[in-house]
Each structure stands twice: as structure tokens, then as C-alpha cells.
Tab-separated table of C-alpha atoms and ligand atoms in Angstrom:
chain	number	residue	atom	x	y	z
W	1	MET	CA	34.176	19.398	42.803
W	2	THR	CA	32.336	18.675	39.443
W	3	THR	CA	33.145	15.044	38.454
W	4	VAL	CA	34.317	13.281	35.425
W	5	ARG	CA	30.812	11.798	35.779
W	6	ASP	CA	29.180	15.544	35.945
W	7	TYR	CA	30.777	16.268	32.665
W	8	ALA	CA	29.664	13.085	30.740
W	9	ARG	CA	26.042	13.956	32.004
W	10	ARG	CA	26.235	17.368	30.561
W	11	ARG	CA	27.533	15.633	27.106
W	12	GLN	CA	24.901	13.086	27.292
W	13	ASN	CA	22.358	15.904	27.590
W	14	LEU	CA	23.562	17.519	24.802
W	15	MET	CA	24.289	14.608	22.593
W	16	GLN	CA	20.260	13.636	23.205
W	17	HIS	CA	19.243	16.887	20.956
W	18	ILE	CA	22.023	16.054	18.134
W	19	GLY	CA	20.805	13.433	17.357
W	20	ASP	CA	22.758	12.462	13.586
W	21	GLY	CA	24.641	16.079	14.122
W	22	ILE	CA	27.951	16.444	14.902
W	23	ALA	CA	28.875	18.977	17.715
W	24	ILE	CA	32.424	21.459	17.355
W	25	LEU	CA	33.524	23.138	20.182
W	26	PRO	CA	36.610	24.936	20.055
W	27	SER	CA	38.336	26.548	22.910
W	28	ALA	CA	39.059	30.132	23.338
W	29	PRO	CA	42.455	31.004	21.542
W	30	VAL	CA	45.166	32.758	23.887
W	31	ALA	CA	44.735	36.342	23.924
W	32	ARG	CA	47.925	38.269	23.561
W	33	ARG	CA	47.940	41.096	26.119
W	34	ASN	CA	51.171	42.869	24.092
W	35	GLY	CA	54.320	41.576	22.407
W	36	ASP	CA	55.219	38.446	24.061
W	37	VAL	CA	52.620	38.681	26.816
W	38	LEU	CA	49.654	36.936	27.152
W	39	TYR	CA	46.594	37.107	29.491
W	40	ARG	CA	46.611	33.878	31.862
W	41	TYR	CA	44.641	32.023	30.003
W	42	ARG	CA	40.954	31.296	30.539
W	43	PRO	CA	38.708	28.350	28.612
W	44	ASP	CA	35.666	29.125	26.536
W	45	SER	CA	33.056	28.573	28.952
W	46	ASP	CA	31.011	26.096	26.860
W	47	PHE	CA	33.975	24.103	25.831
W	48	PHE	CA	34.422	23.962	29.714
W	49	TYR	CA	31.115	23.013	30.229
W	50	LEU	CA	31.373	19.981	28.480
W	51	THR	CA	34.741	18.974	29.149
W	52	GLY	CA	36.200	20.329	32.442
W	53	PHE	CA	39.223	20.770	30.131
W	54	SER	CA	41.371	23.500	30.744
W	55	GLU	CA	44.085	23.746	28.031
W	56	PRO	CA	44.456	25.945	24.887
W	57	GLU	CA	44.879	25.063	21.797
W	58	ALA	CA	41.900	22.375	21.855
W	59	VAL	CA	38.755	21.311	20.582
W	60	ALA	CA	36.099	18.889	21.306
W	61	VAL	CA	33.988	16.753	18.970
W	62	LEU	CA	30.688	14.899	19.516
W	63	ILE	CA	29.715	12.730	17.476
W	64	PRO	CA	26.278	10.836	19.195
W	65	GLY	CA	26.324	7.419	18.197
W	66	ARG	CA	29.564	7.222	16.349
W	67	ALA	CA	30.351	3.391	17.089
W	68	LYS	CA	34.314	4.482	17.314
W	69	GLY	CA	33.946	6.971	20.163
W	70	GLU	CA	31.149	9.649	20.946
W	71	PHE	CA	34.023	12.595	22.161
W	72	LEU	CA	36.726	13.108	20.688
W	73	ILE	CA	39.527	15.746	22.109
W	74	PHE	CA	42.149	17.530	19.687
W	75	CYS	CA	44.448	19.059	22.008
W	76	ARG	CA	48.538	19.596	22.218
W	77	GLN	CA	51.163	16.719	22.569
W	78	ARG	CA	53.164	16.299	25.528
W	79	ASN	CA	56.486	18.211	24.397
W	80	SER	CA	58.839	18.212	27.438
W	81	ALA	CA	60.643	21.760	26.262
W	82	GLU	CA	57.859	23.154	26.002
W	83	GLU	CA	56.206	21.859	29.136
W	84	MET	CA	59.730	23.522	30.747
W	85	TRP	CA	58.308	26.978	29.848
W	86	ASP	CA	54.619	26.801	29.817
W	87	GLY	CA	53.942	23.815	32.130
W	88	HIS	CA	52.297	20.712	32.201
W	89	ARG	CA	49.990	18.814	29.313
W	90	ALA	CA	47.410	16.449	29.337
W	91	GLY	CA	48.604	15.094	25.779
W	92	LEU	CA	46.470	12.876	24.300
W	93	GLU	CA	46.727	10.431	26.830
W	94	GLY	CA	45.739	12.354	29.428
W	95	ALA	CA	42.713	13.647	27.522
W	96	VAL	CA	41.509	10.125	27.647
W	97	LYS	CA	42.308	8.898	30.943
W	98	GLY	CA	41.716	12.307	32.800
W	99	PHE	CA	38.906	13.771	30.751
W	100	ASN	CA	37.131	10.581	29.675
W	101	ALA	CA	37.127	10.951	25.483
W	102	ASP	CA	36.866	8.227	24.065
W	103	ASP	CA	39.383	9.186	21.832
W	104	ALA	CA	42.506	12.360	21.413
W	105	PHE	CA	44.388	13.426	18.798
W	106	PRO	CA	47.222	15.933	18.271
W	107	MET	CA	45.882	19.493	17.271
W	108	ASP	CA	48.753	19.181	14.250
W	109	ASP	CA	46.215	16.480	12.809
W	110	ILE	CA	43.159	17.945	13.099
W	111	GLU	CA	43.004	19.101	9.242
W	112	ASP	CA	43.356	15.680	8.284
W	113	ILE	CA	40.708	14.345	10.789
W	114	LEU	CA	37.795	16.250	11.130
W	115	PRO	CA	36.941	16.483	7.525
W	116	GLY	CA	36.024	12.676	8.054
W	117	LEU	CA	34.191	12.928	11.060
W	118	LEU	CA	31.324	15.510	9.128
W	119	GLU	CA	31.068	12.649	6.795
W	120	ASN	CA	27.272	11.622	6.676
W	121	ARG	CA	26.385	14.218	9.459
W	122	SER	CA	23.108	15.791	8.595
W	123	LYS	CA	24.095	18.843	10.748
W	124	VAL	CA	26.550	20.747	12.327
W	125	TYR	CA	26.071	22.432	15.597
W	126	CYS	CA	28.588	25.070	16.572
W	127	ASN	CA	29.146	28.212	18.083
W	128	LEU	CA	29.502	30.190	14.669
W	129	GLY	CA	31.110	33.721	14.892
W	130	ARG	CA	32.459	33.245	18.127
W	131	TYR	CA	36.133	32.586	16.640
W	132	PRO	CA	36.190	33.634	13.128
W	133	ASP	CA	39.404	31.769	12.550
W	134	PHE	CA	37.857	28.850	13.816
W	135	ASP	CA	34.938	29.246	11.942
W	136	GLU	CA	37.138	30.175	8.580
W	137	GLN	CA	38.599	26.090	8.968
W	138	LEU	CA	35.291	24.505	9.741
W	139	LEU	CA	33.742	26.000	6.776
W	140	HIS	CA	37.027	25.054	4.447
W	141	TRP	CA	36.535	21.568	6.121
W	142	LEU	CA	32.771	21.103	5.215
W	143	SER	CA	33.516	22.746	1.773
W	144	ASP	CA	36.166	19.614	1.485
W	145	VAL	CA	33.740	16.889	2.360
W	146	LYS	CA	31.390	18.410	-0.291
W	147	LYS	CA	33.803	17.563	-2.591
W	148	ARG	CA	33.625	13.899	-2.053
W	149	LYS	CA	30.126	13.440	-2.909
W	150	GLN	CA	30.649	11.582	-5.922
W	151	SER	CA	31.780	8.890	-3.458
W	152	GLY	CA	28.522	8.576	-2.349
W	153	ILE	CA	29.553	10.804	0.679
W	154	SER	CA	26.831	13.161	2.324
W	155	ALA	CA	28.232	16.470	3.822
W	156	PRO	CA	26.427	18.125	6.569
W	157	GLY	CA	23.654	20.644	4.904
W	158	GLU	CA	23.008	22.758	8.066
W	159	LEU	CA	24.994	24.871	10.702
W	160	VAL	CA	23.273	25.209	13.702
W	161	ASP	CA	23.955	27.719	16.582
W	162	LEU	CA	24.660	25.362	19.435
W	163	GLY	CA	23.663	28.176	22.134
W	164	TYR	CA	20.143	27.176	21.221
W	165	ILE	CA	20.310	23.603	23.018
W	166	LEU	CA	23.041	24.168	25.172
W	167	HIS	CA	22.857	27.392	26.644
W	168	GLU	CA	19.469	25.898	28.106
W	169	LEU	CA	21.013	23.149	29.661
W	170	ARG	CA	23.473	25.595	31.024
W	171	LEU	CA	20.565	28.204	32.093
W	172	VAL	CA	19.694	25.403	35.064
W	173	LYS	CA	22.238	24.835	37.115
W	174	GLY	CA	23.481	21.421	38.487
W	175	ALA	CA	24.751	20.591	42.030
W	176	SER	CA	28.308	21.004	41.234
W	177	GLU	CA	28.020	24.110	39.624
W	178	ILE	CA	25.575	25.504	42.739
W	179	ARG	CA	28.756	24.344	44.847
W	180	ALA	CA	31.283	26.534	42.657
W	181	MET	CA	28.967	29.532	42.456
W	182	LYS	CA	28.464	29.410	46.489
W	183	LYS	CA	32.127	29.190	46.540
W	184	ALA	CA	32.928	32.390	44.630
W	185	ALA	CA	30.161	33.678	46.223
W	186	ALA	CA	31.713	33.458	49.766
W	187	VAL	CA	34.971	34.447	48.819
W	188	SER	CA	33.219	37.624	47.007
W	189	VAL	CA	32.017	38.474	50.250
W	190	ALA	CA	34.619	37.944	51.985
W	191	ALA	CA	36.023	40.332	50.320
W	192	HIS	CA	33.554	43.118	50.494
W	193	ARG	CA	33.784	42.787	53.740
W	194	ARG	CA	37.510	43.231	53.878
W	195	ALA	CA	37.256	46.336	52.116
W	196	MET	CA	34.206	48.374	53.575
W	197	SER	CA	36.740	47.734	56.920
W	198	ARG	CA	39.594	48.753	55.246
W	199	CYS	CA	37.857	51.498	54.077
W	200	ARG	CA	39.258	55.225	55.118
W	201	PRO	CA	38.718	58.680	54.075
W	202	GLY	CA	41.985	60.273	51.756
W	203	MET	CA	42.628	56.636	50.570
W	204	PHE	CA	42.723	55.931	46.657
W	205	GLU	CA	40.221	53.381	45.243
W	206	TYR	CA	42.878	51.715	43.852
W	207	GLU	CA	44.226	51.064	47.530
W	208	ILE	CA	40.427	49.434	48.101
W	209	GLU	CA	40.765	47.641	44.786
W	210	ALA	CA	43.974	45.983	45.612
W	211	GLU	CA	41.976	44.960	49.850
W	212	LEU	CA	39.258	43.075	47.600
W	213	GLU	CA	41.659	41.429	44.800
W	214	TYR	CA	44.189	40.340	48.013
W	215	ALA	CA	41.024	38.824	49.469
W	216	PHE	CA	39.985	36.934	46.220
W	217	ARG	CA	43.638	35.412	45.629
W	218	GLN	CA	43.701	34.465	49.034
W	219	GLY	CA	40.442	32.931	49.098
W	220	GLY	CA	41.642	30.688	45.534
W	221	ALA	CA	39.930	32.855	42.851
W	222	GLN	CA	41.941	32.429	40.078
W	223	TYR	CA	40.920	36.226	38.923
W	224	PRO	CA	38.171	38.523	39.429
W	225	ALA	CA	35.051	37.524	37.431
W	226	TYR	CA	35.403	41.316	35.452
W	227	PRO	CA	37.324	44.138	35.966
W	228	SER	CA	36.381	45.627	39.709
W	229	ILE	CA	34.521	48.978	40.162
W	230	VAL	CA	35.557	50.754	42.658
W	231	ALA	CA	33.571	54.404	42.451
W	232	GLY	CA	33.814	56.894	45.114
W	233	GLY	CA	31.337	59.904	44.996
W	234	LYS	CA	30.161	60.947	41.432
W	235	ASN	CA	32.235	58.158	39.761
W	236	ALA	CA	29.294	55.624	41.110
W	237	CYS	CA	26.959	57.385	38.243
W	238	ILE	CA	29.219	55.894	35.430
W	239	LEU	CA	28.131	52.297	35.180
W	240	HIS	CA	31.434	50.608	34.490
W	241	TYR	CA	33.927	52.594	36.101
W	242	ILE	CA	37.166	50.537	36.065
W	243	ASN	CA	40.072	53.442	36.324
W	244	ASN	CA	40.045	53.594	40.007
W	245	ASN	CA	42.485	56.031	40.587
W	246	GLN	CA	41.050	58.793	42.796
W	247	ARG	CA	40.878	59.691	46.461
W	248	LEU	CA	38.122	58.931	48.333
W	249	ARG	CA	36.908	61.914	50.201
W	250	ARG	CA	35.155	61.373	53.631
W	251	HIS	CA	31.630	62.802	52.792
W	252	ASP	CA	31.237	60.275	49.604
W	253	LEU	CA	29.927	57.039	49.407
W	254	LEU	CA	32.109	54.281	47.628
W	255	LEU	CA	30.104	51.733	45.243
W	256	ILE	CA	31.790	48.749	44.971
W	257	ASP	CA	31.098	46.255	41.857
W	258	ALA	CA	33.267	43.309	41.944
W	259	GLY	CA	32.984	39.695	42.327
W	260	ALA	CA	35.572	36.391	42.211
W	261	GLU	CA	35.752	33.632	39.671
W	262	ILE	CA	36.054	30.331	41.100
W	263	ASP	CA	37.010	27.359	38.851
W	264	CYS	CA	35.236	29.469	36.040
W	265	TYR	CA	32.087	30.298	38.233
W	266	CYS	CA	31.734	33.939	38.755
W	267	ALA	CA	30.087	35.881	41.656
W	268	ASP	CA	28.650	39.348	41.068
W	269	ILE	CA	28.517	41.761	44.312
W	270	THR	CA	27.665	45.789	44.568
W	271	ARG	CA	27.551	47.620	47.940
W	272	THR	CA	27.384	51.175	48.438
W	273	PHE	CA	28.717	52.395	51.688
W	274	PRO	CA	29.818	55.819	53.153
W	275	VAL	CA	33.770	56.184	53.197
W	276	SER	CA	33.122	57.923	56.735
W	277	GLY	CA	31.598	54.802	57.876
W	278	ARG	CA	28.448	56.761	58.689
W	279	PHE	CA	26.124	57.531	56.371
W	280	SER	CA	24.480	61.335	56.189
W	281	GLY	CA	20.828	61.474	55.831
W	282	ARG	CA	20.429	62.437	52.474
W	283	GLN	CA	22.965	59.530	51.513
W	284	LYS	CA	20.858	57.634	53.891
W	285	ALA	CA	17.229	58.523	52.407
W	286	LEU	CA	18.440	57.331	48.867
W	287	TYR	CA	20.118	54.203	50.208
W	288	GLU	CA	17.002	53.049	51.957
W	289	ILE	CA	15.238	53.136	48.737
W	290	VAL	CA	17.328	51.037	46.732
W	291	LEU	CA	17.443	48.686	49.497
W	292	ALA	CA	13.603	48.671	49.403
W	293	ALA	CA	13.845	47.662	46.502
W	294	GLN	CA	16.344	45.334	46.372
W	295	LEU	CA	14.867	43.381	48.895
W	296	ALA	CA	11.477	43.340	47.503
W	297	ALA	CA	12.639	41.994	44.045
W	298	ILE	CA	14.699	39.627	46.007
W	299	ASP	CA	11.144	38.455	47.793
W	300	SER	CA	9.931	38.103	43.964
W	301	VAL	CA	11.852	35.277	43.024
W	302	SER	CA	10.586	32.023	43.015
W	303	PRO	CA	9.708	28.804	40.834
W	304	GLY	CA	7.035	29.721	38.655
W	305	ALA	CA	7.754	33.778	38.812
W	306	SER	CA	8.542	35.424	35.346
W	307	PHE	CA	12.049	36.823	34.576
W	308	ILE	CA	10.714	40.306	34.688
W	309	ASP	CA	8.598	40.408	38.365
W	310	PRO	CA	12.280	41.705	40.573
W	311	HIS	CA	12.755	44.070	37.714
W	312	GLU	CA	8.956	45.361	37.858
W	313	THR	CA	8.776	45.000	41.819
W	314	ALA	CA	12.137	47.409	41.893
W	315	VAL	CA	10.920	49.660	39.245
W	316	ARG	CA	7.938	50.043	41.575
W	317	THR	CA	9.553	50.833	45.010
W	318	ILE	CA	11.907	53.369	44.027
W	319	THR	CA	9.400	54.987	41.763
W	320	ILE	CA	7.651	55.457	45.353
W	321	GLY	CA	10.686	55.950	47.010
W	322	LEU	CA	11.657	58.731	44.618
W	323	LYS	CA	8.408	59.919	44.711
W	324	ASP	CA	8.587	60.696	48.376
W	325	LEU	CA	11.542	62.676	48.096
W	326	LYS	CA	9.644	64.586	45.293
W	327	LEU	CA	12.373	63.673	42.766
W	328	LEU	CA	9.515	62.351	40.800
W	329	LYS	CA	5.986	64.225	40.736
W	330	GLY	CA	3.122	62.535	39.524
W	331	SER	CA	0.745	59.414	40.322
W	332	VAL	CA	2.675	56.525	41.161
W	333	ASP	CA	1.160	54.114	38.115
W	334	SER	CA	1.551	56.661	35.998
W	335	LEU	CA	5.301	57.610	36.679
W	336	VAL	CA	5.558	53.766	36.091
W	337	GLU	CA	3.920	53.616	33.012
W	338	LYS	CA	6.020	56.755	31.762
W	339	ALA	CA	8.982	54.845	32.901
W	340	ALA	CA	10.298	58.345	34.382
W	341	TYR	CA	12.173	56.532	37.097
W	342	ARG	CA	14.574	55.836	34.408
W	343	LYS	CA	15.999	58.628	34.617
W	344	PHE	CA	17.674	57.548	37.777
W	345	PHE	CA	17.693	54.070	36.932
W	346	THR	CA	18.962	53.109	33.581
W	347	HIS	CA	19.669	49.454	33.631
W	348	ARG	CA	17.613	46.113	34.124
W	349	THR	CA	17.533	44.685	37.313
W	350	SER	CA	18.561	40.918	36.748
W	351	HIS	CA	20.906	38.973	34.536
W	352	TRP	CA	21.874	35.270	34.597
W	353	LEU	CA	24.607	34.667	35.951
W	354	GLY	CA	27.260	31.497	36.322
W	355	LEU	CA	30.136	30.472	33.901
W	356	ASP	CA	29.935	33.681	32.470
W	357	VAL	CA	29.177	36.923	34.345
W	358	HIS	CA	26.055	37.948	32.373
W	359	ASP	CA	25.494	34.320	31.854
W	360	VAL	CA	23.317	32.728	28.564
W	361	GLY	CA	20.288	31.432	28.797
W	362	GLU	CA	17.294	33.529	26.644
W	363	TYR	CA	15.281	35.974	28.721
W	364	ARG	CA	12.477	35.487	26.640
W	365	VAL	CA	10.429	32.398	25.581
W	366	GLY	CA	8.837	33.797	21.979
W	367	GLU	CA	7.078	36.477	23.459
W	368	ALA	CA	6.895	35.765	27.099
W	369	TRP	CA	9.572	36.828	29.415
W	370	ARG	CA	10.750	33.135	30.894
W	371	VAL	CA	9.218	31.577	33.980
W	372	LEU	CA	11.675	30.870	37.052
W	373	GLU	CA	12.932	27.755	37.359
W	374	PRO	CA	14.501	25.762	40.273
W	375	GLY	CA	19.132	25.894	39.295
W	376	MET	CA	18.597	29.210	37.920
W	377	VAL	CA	20.844	31.929	39.583
W	378	LEU	CA	20.166	35.654	38.831
W	379	THR	CA	21.366	38.698	40.214
W	380	ILE	CA	18.918	41.157	41.676
W	381	GLU	CA	20.831	45.299	41.122
W	382	PRO	CA	18.909	48.262	41.356
W	383	GLY	CA	20.200	51.333	41.628
W	384	ILE	CA	19.418	54.935	41.834
W	385	TYR	CA	22.234	57.373	39.804
W	386	VAL	CA	21.175	61.163	40.242
W	387	PRO	CA	22.287	62.865	37.321
W	388	GLN	CA	23.807	66.656	37.628
W	389	HIS	CA	20.669	68.363	36.194
W	390	ARG	CA	18.989	71.837	36.614
W	391	SER	CA	15.585	70.132	37.096
W	392	ILE	CA	17.205	68.553	40.641
W	393	PRO	CA	17.958	70.121	43.321
W	394	GLU	CA	21.944	69.962	43.517
W	395	LYS	CA	22.158	68.310	46.988
W	396	TRP	CA	21.109	65.134	45.525
W	397	HIS	CA	23.754	65.637	42.744
W	398	GLU	CA	25.756	62.596	41.781
W	399	ILE	CA	24.944	60.294	44.136
W	400	GLY	CA	25.251	56.903	42.701
W	401	ILE	CA	23.954	54.019	44.598
W	402	ARG	CA	23.533	50.142	43.661
W	403	ILE	CA	23.192	47.151	46.107
W	404	GLU	CA	23.390	44.053	44.275
W	405	ASP	CA	23.462	40.131	45.579
W	406	ASP	CA	23.585	36.854	43.634
W	407	VAL	CA	20.408	34.517	43.714
W	408	LEU	CA	19.671	30.755	43.597
W	409	VAL	CA	15.932	30.056	42.586
W	410	THR	CA	15.283	26.736	44.893
W	411	ARG	CA	12.264	24.718	44.543
W	412	GLN	CA	10.840	26.544	47.845
W	413	GLY	CA	11.346	30.044	46.595
W	414	HIS	CA	14.946	31.274	46.631
W	415	GLU	CA	18.449	31.318	48.323
W	416	VAL	CA	20.550	34.325	48.906
W	417	LEU	CA	24.306	33.361	47.433
W	418	THR	CA	25.541	36.399	48.863
W	419	GLY	CA	23.600	38.106	51.615
W	420	GLU	CA	26.445	37.327	54.349
W	421	ALA	CA	28.182	40.836	52.755
W	422	PRO	CA	26.259	43.813	55.002
W	423	LYS	CA	24.003	45.925	53.496
W	424	ASP	CA	21.211	47.482	56.096
W	425	PRO	CA	23.006	50.356	57.184
W	426	ALA	CA	23.346	49.412	60.756
W	427	ALA	CA	25.502	46.541	59.918
W	428	ILE	CA	27.772	48.824	57.369
W	429	GLU	CA	28.049	50.966	59.998
W	430	ALA	CA	29.032	48.034	62.776
W	431	LEU	CA	31.726	46.657	60.588
W	432	MET	CA	33.116	49.778	59.916
W	433	ALA	CA	33.363	51.085	63.205
W	434	SER	CA	34.561	47.608	64.426
W	435	GLY	CA	37.675	47.422	61.656
W	436	ASN	CA	37.193	43.994	60.882
R	1	LIG	N1	29.490	43.603	37.251
R	1	LIG	C1	28.546	43.992	36.145
R	1	LIG	C2	26.813	43.540	36.389
R	1	LIG	O1	26.670	44.037	37.470
R	1	LIG	O2	26.020	43.481	35.676
R	2	MN	MN1	25.502	42.302	37.851
R	3	MN	MN1	27.817	43.994	39.224
């Protein structure tokens, strides 16, 4: 569990960089699905990281050094009639007592209060562009303050992207975040194991999706971290395939890319396995290349390594493997240099993982790729997707394979958070044969 002290520490870390500025973060608006139907609410990741507050219609304000309080929350007031429809609200008192706000105000009063908070602060730190309606309000409040210059009040002269500071902090995960990510990983592993053991030829992709999402919810996940990809046969070559409505054929592979979200932290796992429970020789030949690339890429994760090392390792291993199968021709060095693998491996090997599936944090620092540090979490997800092309023997056409794990950089090297989901062909076949 993330404690109120953890959140307070995060705010302190951020405020050290803000000086005489002010940070303003709205939570996410409620998203409408259609008519009166709303999506289940999910708070904004930055807002949640700093507050732990998960109600909609809320704004957090951080004002370092302000005598009357540095951390303010604007939120909904208690209202028994509305709470009967939509559930409990913390209210102003709850925001102070439960979330350690120095003060809390009704959202309805933000128009009156916020311009005053901007007075005499040098800069406004915010996520400009994320919520355009809020941006408009903010600009309006700023111009309000500017109008009061004659009374000796100064208005902030700069709008600064909050992400430059905050996303650097989010990139390195703390102990409670790692605990949450391990929980999301464990639930996701259980879901992949369930899907593997329940898969039978003739089932529909959505039946497997149901198995996965049963396990997510059963394990306490609030939602899938992203729409589950359950892609049989050639559908696996569509990277973001989510129709999940085709029948699974005995001789096909099934690619599942699915992860649970728990307390806003995500897992992101891909496994590819034979619908029949037994790999064919051809499937195994390609699969072994992806697996070797993935294992080598994981091995290259350690503090001091570069973010691009796992990708370069995967690229080389895949190039060698494709050359061995005569799907690429030429010297390995020149194939790598020409990026010939891109015909089969069309995406990058890694992204950051955390509160967002494609988590925040820069991948480069200046010109150079980022150096990995303990506490960073990244995915390792090489793949091979053979296109239907006359230059390629037909027997390989439209096979898609990806293997993805979530890897924590540790002081000693790395820890694979999702390793319990089988990926060795023999382990997959054994699990599928045992049926549990
Ligand atoms: N599931 C999205 C990704 O693997 O990046
Ligand atoms: Mn991923
Ligand atoms: Mn994925």
C-alpha cells in the first residue's frame, strides 16, 4: 500500500524543483461512452501519483513555502443525494484528513480562489495540452491576475511543462510502486496461465479474452491495463489487433498481449503459443529465435546499461536467426546496418512501464540514449511477424510471434516481474497438456 507519507514525499520531491512557482494538476475528466453511460473512472496518472486521490472533478495545487499551506485540493463536496447515486465522496474534510491536504476547497469555488493563488508566483507548472478545457480556464485565471498588476501584484511570467520534472520522478519507481507493479504482474501471470490452459481449437478469441479478464478481476484488478489483444493465426501480425472475434484454428499460433491494472499500476505481458498445445517444427523454429532474442535482451538490462542495449541485442539475435532460416541473406553486420530485420520486426523492443502502460520519462538525455538506473521498469518485447510477400516462401507467411516481459532494473542487475508466465516451448506444452 502506498501510504500518505509516500505521497507527501513525492510532493516534497517535486516542490524542491518548483521554488517560487506553483504547480496545478487537474485530475482526468469523466469520459462519456454514450448518452448517459460513463466509462468507469480512472484518475489522471500524474494527479494520482502526487495525491492518491481517485475521485473525479478534483484539482491539486502545490505552492512551495506558502505559509497557509503548500498542498491544496479542490474537490466535490459531500452531498447525500448525489452520493446515493454515485457513491461515497471524501469531501473537504476527507481530503484534509485522508489525503493530508493542508486545505481543501469546493470545486465550485475554484474560479474565485485560484487566481489569488497565482499572485506573485514566478511560474506555473502544468500539463498544458492534456486537458484543453482546463487549459482555457487556467489562461483565463492568469489573465485575471495580470489585470491586477496596478495593485503591485505580479503574475506568473512562464508556463512550464510539469512533465519535465515530474516524469523524471515517476520514471524511477519507489518501493510501494514496485509492490503494486508486482501485484499487477502476478495477477497478469495467473491470467496468461489460465488462458493457456483453457485454450482449445475451435474456441473464439473472445472466449480466451473472457478467461483472461475473469482472472484479472478475480485477482483484484480494476481494469485491463489496455484492451487485450487475443490474436489467432495471421491476426497476430496486426500489432494492435483487438477485434478478438475469430475462431481459433488447430494449426495456428495464438498471440495474447494482455495485462492487468491494479491501483493504477500496469502489467504488460505477451505470450504466443500453439492453439493445439504442440508447436509445429516451423512455428518452433521462429519462436526459438524470438525467445533467444528476448532472453538475450533481458540479460542486457542492468544499471549503467543504455536503454537501447536490449533492442540492439534483440535486433542482432533476430537477424542471425532469420539468416539461419534463409529469410534474410547477407552478412549479419550489413543486415543489421541496413535494418533488414524491419521487414519482420517492426517495432522497438522496450518502453517504460508504470502508472501508464507506455509510461512517462524521456528515452534520451540530450543526444544519448538514457542510462538505466535501479527502480526503472521497462518491457522487453521482441517479435517476428512474417508478411505475406512473394519474396518469402509461403510456408512462413502470416506467422506472428511476440514475447513480452516486464523487467525491473535492480542494483544487482534486473528482476523479471512476469517470468512465471511460461515461455519455454516445453513449459508451455506441459502447462497446456495438464490443463491447469
Ligand atoms: N500492449 C502494448 C504494448 O505492448 O506496448
Ligand atoms: Mn508493451
Ligand atoms: Mn504488450
